[in-house]
Amino acid sequence: MAEDKKDIDAVSGVETTGHEWDGIKELNNPLPRWWLWTFYATIVWTIGYTIAYPAWPGITGATAGVLGWTSRGQHAQEMEAARAEQAVYLTRIEDADVNTIAADPELVQFAVAGGSSAYKVYCVQCHGSGAAGGEGYPNLNDDDWIWGGTLDDIQYTLMHGIRHEADFDTRFNDMPAYGRDQILDRDQVSDVAWYVRQISGQEHDEAAAERGAETFEIECSACHGVDGEGVPELGGPRLNDAIWLYGGSHAQIVAQINNPQQGVMPAWGERLGETTVKQLAVYVHQLGGGQ
Amino acid sequence: MLDQTAVEKLDVEAVNKGAKQKAQPLYAARKRIHPKRAQGTYRRLKWIIMAVTLGIYYITPWLRWDRGPHAPDQAVLIDMANRRFYFFFVEIWPQEFIFIAGLLVMAGVGLFLITSVVGRAWCGYTCPQTVWTDLFLVVERFFEGDRNARIKLDKEPWTGSKITKKAVKHATWLVIAVATGGAWIFYFADAPTLAYDFATGQAPFVAYATVAVLTATTYIFGGIMREQVCIYMCPWPRIQAAMLDENSLVVTYNDWRGEPRMRGQKKAKAQGLVPGDCVDCNACVAVCPTGIDIRDGQQLECITCALCIDACDAVMDKVGHERGLISYATLADYNHNMRIAMGGENTGTIDPSNVRDGNGGFVDAIRGFKWREMLRPRTIIYTAAWAAIGLALLVALGTRDRLEVNVLHDRNPVFTTLSDGSIRNGYTVKILNMVAEPRTITLTLDGLPGALMAINGIDAEPATTFDIPVDPDRLRALRVFVSQPRDMVQSGSTPFTFIVEEGEAGETDIYNANFEAPE
Ligand code: SF4
Ligand code: SF4
């Protein structure tokens, strides 16, 4: 800038840059040179950075970067590290049986956390996110267990599933279709249903229930127990309580006797491995209903 | 009046002078500043403040405070791993962060208050940047001498003695820098243990990294960058403008008595000129750590360190004028006095005889500093706000609970029907034992007829009361199941309470919870 063109601002006595926007001028209070060098340094850093790390987009992908860093790789590394940390507990869980695990508060804490996350992936679809189940899907929070509610029972059910035919050891039973196969006639079915309402403490037709009692003893008590208290070893649901898998109204009970719905649960043992199944068992057991 | 040749004229120019005179490049090289040593009241005050602030910083982590066997005995400790903050008799949990927030707000309001009263006192006296720069300057002076010697040394070729001097200076700076970074980490762990671990190479990586970073910043900012930090990097100089008003005391060159500045005042008087008090010795410029000339007026670069006041007062003593040619003054007083000096009008020419009463004093109309001026609505409001927050914090601190219960009601499922028809709700009950002793806390369920609690992990029959041992200074989370028999259940939502009690200290806390049942 030539000396004579120097434009000095009247108020501050400072030279301007000569730029003007609608009468507003910019004062030239020079920036320190180290600031400029810092700026250049950041540019150099950027170039180095884009060489070292994936950066420049191309047609099929970005440049890989000489350090070979990828977010996938970093994720894998972090997972590796997390797995290494978990390994300590996982080995202990692998070596212990569920009852030993349940007696060790440290392992319980780990198993509940691990079980809860496995639950959220594999179990929520049927049992619901809060494990409260729904019609046809048992509520895991309550104290009514079709196949038993001890840690061992739960673990077995998880390992081998229910009516999961591919597993030789699966839990299995088959309730006869009393109506469909005409084992009982309409009235008999209705009477048994009234009897079931009676033993579960619900409103019922007294005379019909009386008639149904006899049929119950002959047809049902083997699996459901003499008093309808259930036989977990056979998977015969308890009937004299307030919990109903397919509903407890007269019509719903009749429907279930006529043409029973029979739920299926996959065997998880092979798919998830015993260690995860143990954690799931501990998790489910502590939901509130474990025996 | 003494002969003015006694006062040497220093060869120094304000670093920002060029901006007002020569054509400027867009980027300018930094001008080296060699601040001269000042002596006087403010310098003494600053030495004291420096000793106190550095003392607090370095010594605090080593103070001990007995809290019994279950808590650390370091008086001030930020325990990140356990999420506790200890400050002598106060222990703060993360949820009590409000106390820290309150202190920060107080610090902010305090800064506003100080700034509105005495300008950038924070910058000039207590800012770490100023304190450490001062400390580094002491070192520099010790090895290289004062201003003139340093200027000379810098111009010298690189001889052995120069290299030695510089090397020793930088080494000393580095030692201070390491000590500064080192002291910082002691606030975050037991100081003696960490010091041992650090020295033997067993401290965590983050400790070494922190020390390395703080060593670098201390060395670079205090030794090399210095005033560049204040002028170009720090946001505070920009913010201060909003806090100052015409009644704030700022370091001011009193043109009304100083101008026209003149050397050889005897000769000038003999020629019939009326010189101002300023003998144009540049002492004020030479001592300035930011290298500016306060006689150019209040500037962004000025950190109000007041060293130019000391320098000029010494000169005034020598030449036999009153002190205070450079002084703490308010813009209001300055403008008032300027009008008198200019003969009542804003003529632009100062005649010092207007402010003189002929007997060596000032005319009565000249205004000086008055304590009363500090009391203004602005400062009163700042003080009131500051004190109110402080008081509120103290009251809160005095009345806060050391036993707490927090309850989370299960959302999914909200309730569970059990086989006997009773209804069960699940809760996560968190008992906070906020003292450093193990305590047995009684958890009681109250206000829900017939209901009993069962607790996961506690082998006992369902009951309405449980004795829960809680570790010292810890939270204990319990899975609590509350069941109410079928015939007592009310449909919908029923309020009840969880009560926690501690016998010995008589502490208690309640939580109002709800019990949900089918509609
Ligand atoms: S002008 Fe004076 S008060 Fe301001 S920074 Fe310089 S010496 Fe300190
Ligand atoms: S203001 Fe004081 S110190 Fe500065 S040049 Fe004038 S007489 Fe010297």
mmCIF file of N, CA and C in Angstrom, chain A residues 36 40 42 49 78 85 90 92 96 103 111 138 142 144 146-147 152 156 173 200 223 230 241-242 256 282:
data_model
loop_
_atom_site.group_PDB
_atom_site.id
_atom_site.type_symbol
_atom_site.label_atom_id
_atom_site.label_comp_id
_atom_site.label_asym_id
_atom_site.label_seq_id
_atom_site.Cartn_x
_atom_site.Cartn_y
_atom_site.Cartn_z
ATOM 1 N N LEU A 36 -0.528 -16.182 12.897
ATOM 2 C CA LEU A 36 -0.536 -16.635 11.502
ATOM 3 C C LEU A 36 0.168 -17.978 11.376
ATOM 4 N N TYR A 40 -1.053 -21.582 10.014
ATOM 5 C CA TYR A 40 -0.389 -22.451 9.039
ATOM 6 C C TYR A 40 -0.141 -23.829 9.636
ATOM 7 N N THR A 42 -1.900 -25.382 11.787
ATOM 8 C CA THR A 42 -3.124 -26.188 11.791
ATOM 9 C C THR A 42 -3.389 -26.760 10.397
ATOM 10 N N TYR A 49 -3.008 -35.105 8.971
ATOM 11 C CA TYR A 49 -4.121 -35.876 9.527
ATOM 12 C C TYR A 49 -4.853 -36.651 8.428
ATOM 13 N N GLU A 78 -12.198 -52.286 21.082
ATOM 14 C CA GLU A 78 -12.862 -51.985 22.343
ATOM 15 C C GLU A 78 -13.672 -53.182 22.830
ATOM 16 N N GLU A 85 -12.146 -58.069 29.885
ATOM 17 C CA GLU A 85 -12.538 -57.714 31.247
ATOM 18 C C GLU A 85 -13.631 -58.646 31.756
ATOM 19 N N LEU A 90 -16.898 -64.399 33.370
ATOM 20 C CA LEU A 90 -17.517 -65.436 32.548
ATOM 21 C C LEU A 90 -16.929 -66.810 32.868
ATOM 22 N N ARG A 92 -15.716 -67.707 35.716
ATOM 23 C CA ARG A 92 -16.251 -68.126 37.012
ATOM 24 C C ARG A 92 -17.685 -68.626 36.858
ATOM 25 N N ALA A 96 -19.213 -72.512 37.596
ATOM 26 C CA ALA A 96 -20.099 -72.681 38.747
ATOM 27 C C ALA A 96 -21.484 -73.120 38.282
ATOM 28 N N ALA A 103 -25.439 -67.441 44.983
ATOM 29 C CA ALA A 103 -25.020 -67.198 46.352
ATOM 30 C C ALA A 103 -23.870 -66.192 46.430
ATOM 31 N N ALA A 111 -24.149 -61.513 36.483
ATOM 32 C CA ALA A 111 -25.085 -62.371 35.751
ATOM 33 C C ALA A 111 -26.389 -61.634 35.455
ATOM 34 N N PRO A 138 -46.021 -66.789 29.139
ATOM 35 C CA PRO A 138 -46.021 -66.668 30.599
ATOM 36 C C PRO A 138 -45.347 -65.389 31.109
ATOM 37 N N ASP A 142 -44.108 -63.441 38.028
ATOM 38 C CA ASP A 142 -44.963 -63.964 39.092
ATOM 39 C C ASP A 142 -44.436 -65.297 39.624
ATOM 40 N N ASP A 144 -45.920 -68.236 39.553
ATOM 41 C CA ASP A 144 -46.585 -69.395 38.980
ATOM 42 C C ASP A 144 -45.705 -69.941 37.861
ATOM 43 N N ILE A 146 -45.006 -73.060 35.255
ATOM 44 C CA ILE A 146 -45.563 -74.272 34.659
ATOM 45 C C ILE A 146 -44.573 -75.425 34.765
ATOM 46 N N TRP A 147 -43.299 -75.118 34.506
ATOM 47 C CA TRP A 147 -42.261 -76.159 34.517
ATOM 48 C C TRP A 147 -41.314 -75.991 35.702
ATOM 49 N N ASP A 152 -32.543 -74.207 38.891
ATOM 50 C CA ASP A 152 -32.246 -75.360 38.040
ATOM 51 C C ASP A 152 -33.343 -75.568 36.999
ATOM 52 N N TYR A 156 -32.960 -75.368 32.984
ATOM 53 C CA TYR A 156 -33.293 -76.500 32.111
ATOM 54 C C TYR A 156 -34.243 -76.050 31.000
ATOM 55 N N ASN A 173 -45.184 -81.972 26.743
ATOM 56 C CA ASN A 173 -46.419 -82.637 27.128
ATOM 57 C C ASN A 173 -47.462 -82.290 26.082
ATOM 58 N N SER A 200 -60.487 -72.118 41.638
ATOM 59 C CA SER A 200 -59.617 -70.942 41.561
ATOM 60 C C SER A 200 -60.276 -69.735 42.229
ATOM 61 N N CYS A 223 -52.492 -84.659 35.497
ATOM 62 C CA CYS A 223 -51.533 -83.624 35.079
ATOM 63 C C CYS A 223 -51.655 -82.346 35.905
ATOM 64 N N GLY A 230 -51.395 -78.162 40.174
ATOM 65 C CA GLY A 230 -50.371 -78.215 39.147
ATOM 66 C C GLY A 230 -49.320 -79.277 39.429
ATOM 67 N N ASP A 241 -55.328 -71.110 41.084
ATOM 68 C CA ASP A 241 -54.752 -69.816 41.478
ATOM 69 C C ASP A 241 -55.305 -68.700 40.594
ATOM 70 N N ALA A 242 -54.733 -67.533 40.735
ATOM 71 C CA ALA A 242 -55.294 -66.359 40.054
ATOM 72 C C ALA A 242 -54.610 -66.062 38.724
ATOM 73 N N GLN A 256 -60.046 -73.714 25.923
ATOM 74 C CA GLN A 256 -58.756 -74.380 26.140
ATOM 75 C C GLN A 256 -58.941 -75.893 26.323
ATOM 76 N N VAL A 282 -30.370 -66.741 36.113
ATOM 77 C CA VAL A 282 -30.232 -65.919 37.321
ATOM 78 C C VAL A 282 -31.059 -64.641 37.177
#
